[in-house]
Amino acid sequence: MADAASLFKQAESAWRAGNGAAAKAAAEQVLADDPVHVGALMILANLCFATGDVAGARPHLERLAILMPDEVMIRNNLGRACLAAEDLGAAAEAFTTVLETAPANARALDGLGIVRHREGDYAEAA
């Protein structure tokens, strides 16, 4: 059986070649061997976004947020995945976490505005 490093190379090559099924299979094998492999988690999250399954990216992004707590892109994408899953509380938490360190982050401000609008808090949404 191939090691995690060579499996990740396969996953990355398949992802770059546009072969989502092979990328997913290889990334899942990487995670079976190394459950905290950031690259494999990123590929799986990106595959979900690429296929329109934004909510499906959530478990991968949650794991990434634990591994990379200060990564704004991860938190913003987690917020989007939570919005897609209609989990407004978790979405607000993800966007608020970004805004604590980057108060002018446009994606987080937009995401939090969407949350507040869906909650019916139109004044806060604006």
PDB file of N, CA and C in Angstrom, residues 3-17 19 22-27:
ATOM      1  N   ASP A   3       2.170   5.067   0.745  1.00  0.00           N
ATOM      2  CA  ASP A   3       2.148   5.895   1.951  1.00  0.00           C
ATOM      3  C   ASP A   3       1.354   7.176   1.699  1.00  0.00           C
ATOM      4  N   ALA A   4       1.093   7.916   2.771  1.00  0.00           N
ATOM      5  CA  ALA A   4       0.253   9.115   2.679  1.00  0.00           C
ATOM      6  C   ALA A   4       0.843  10.148   1.728  1.00  0.00           C
ATOM      7  N   ALA A   5       2.159  10.294   1.725  1.00  0.00           N
ATOM      8  CA  ALA A   5       2.789  11.300   0.858  1.00  0.00           C
ATOM      9  C   ALA A   5       2.579  10.978  -0.616  1.00  0.00           C
ATOM     10  N   SER A   6       2.768   9.721  -0.995  1.00  0.00           N
ATOM     11  CA  SER A   6       2.579   9.372  -2.411  1.00  0.00           C
ATOM     12  C   SER A   6       1.099   9.378  -2.786  1.00  0.00           C
ATOM     13  N   LEU A   7       0.237   8.989  -1.860  1.00  0.00           N
ATOM     14  CA  LEU A   7      -1.204   9.063  -2.124  1.00  0.00           C
ATOM     15  C   LEU A   7      -1.652  10.512  -2.298  1.00  0.00           C
ATOM     16  N   PHE A   8      -1.076  11.409  -1.487  1.00  0.00           N
ATOM     17  CA  PHE A   8      -1.445  12.814  -1.630  1.00  0.00           C
ATOM     18  C   PHE A   8      -0.990  13.351  -2.982  1.00  0.00           C
ATOM     19  N   LYS A   9       0.184  12.951  -3.424  1.00  0.00           N
ATOM     20  CA  LYS A   9       0.645  13.377  -4.756  1.00  0.00           C
ATOM     21  C   LYS A   9      -0.333  12.916  -5.828  1.00  0.00           C
ATOM     22  N   GLN A  10      -0.844  11.698  -5.679  1.00  0.00           N
ATOM     23  CA  GLN A  10      -1.847  11.193  -6.626  1.00  0.00           C
ATOM     24  C   GLN A  10      -3.120  12.033  -6.560  1.00  0.00           C
ATOM     25  N   ALA A  11      -3.557  12.345  -5.350  1.00  0.00           N
ATOM     26  CA  ALA A  11      -4.774  13.149  -5.176  1.00  0.00           C
ATOM     27  C   ALA A  11      -4.598  14.527  -5.794  1.00  0.00           C
ATOM     28  N   GLU A  12      -3.459  15.132  -5.530  1.00  0.00           N
ATOM     29  CA  GLU A  12      -3.186  16.469  -6.056  1.00  0.00           C
ATOM     30  C   GLU A  12      -3.101  16.461  -7.581  1.00  0.00           C
ATOM     31  N   SER A  13      -2.444  15.463  -8.134  1.00  0.00           N
ATOM     32  CA  SER A  13      -2.344  15.354  -9.595  1.00  0.00           C
ATOM     33  C   SER A  13      -3.716  15.158 -10.224  1.00  0.00           C
ATOM     34  N   ALA A  14      -4.518  14.308  -9.623  1.00  0.00           N
ATOM     35  CA  ALA A  14      -5.869  14.066 -10.145  1.00  0.00           C
ATOM     36  C   ALA A  14      -6.713  15.333 -10.052  1.00  0.00           C
ATOM     37  N   TRP A  15      -6.610  16.059  -8.946  1.00  0.00           N
ATOM     38  CA  TRP A  15      -7.349  17.314  -8.763  1.00  0.00           C
ATOM     39  C   TRP A  15      -6.969  18.316  -9.849  1.00  0.00           C
ATOM     40  N   ARG A  16      -5.677  18.469 -10.069  1.00  0.00           N
ATOM     41  CA  ARG A  16      -5.203  19.429 -11.076  1.00  0.00           C
ATOM     42  C   ARG A  16      -5.576  19.011 -12.488  1.00  0.00           C
ATOM     43  N   ALA A  17      -5.721  17.720 -12.707  1.00  0.00           N
ATOM     44  CA  ALA A  17      -6.100  17.213 -14.031  1.00  0.00           C
ATOM     45  C   ALA A  17      -7.612  17.230 -14.233  1.00  0.00           C
ATOM     46  N   ASN A  19      -9.786  15.365 -12.547  1.00  0.00           N
ATOM     47  CA  ASN A  19     -10.370  14.053 -12.290  1.00  0.00           C
ATOM     48  C   ASN A  19     -10.822  13.993 -10.827  1.00  0.00           C
ATOM     49  N   ALA A  22     -11.010  10.459  -8.927  1.00  0.00           N
ATOM     50  CA  ALA A  22      -9.709   9.927  -8.518  1.00  0.00           C
ATOM     51  C   ALA A  22      -9.111  10.767  -7.395  1.00  0.00           C
ATOM     52  N   ALA A  23      -9.284  12.077  -7.467  1.00  0.00           N
ATOM     53  CA  ALA A  23      -8.772  12.961  -6.414  1.00  0.00           C
ATOM     54  C   ALA A  23      -9.451  12.648  -5.088  1.00  0.00           C
ATOM     55  N   LYS A  24     -10.765  12.460  -5.136  1.00  0.00           N
ATOM     56  CA  LYS A  24     -11.516  12.156  -3.916  1.00  0.00           C
ATOM     57  C   LYS A  24     -11.073  10.824  -3.323  1.00  0.00           C
ATOM     58  N   ALA A  25     -10.962   9.810  -4.167  1.00  0.00           N
ATOM     59  CA  ALA A  25     -10.568   8.487  -3.677  1.00  0.00           C
ATOM     60  C   ALA A  25      -9.184   8.526  -3.037  1.00  0.00           C
ATOM     61  N   ALA A  26      -8.241   9.184  -3.690  1.00  0.00           N
ATOM     62  CA  ALA A  26      -6.883   9.250  -3.150  1.00  0.00           C
ATOM     63  C   ALA A  26      -6.845  10.082  -1.867  1.00  0.00           C
ATOM     64  N   ALA A  27      -7.569  11.208  -1.840  1.00  0.00           N
ATOM     65  CA  ALA A  27      -7.587  12.051  -0.638  1.00  0.00           C
ATOM     66  C   ALA A  27      -8.207  11.304   0.540  1.00  0.00           C
TER      67      ALA A  27
END
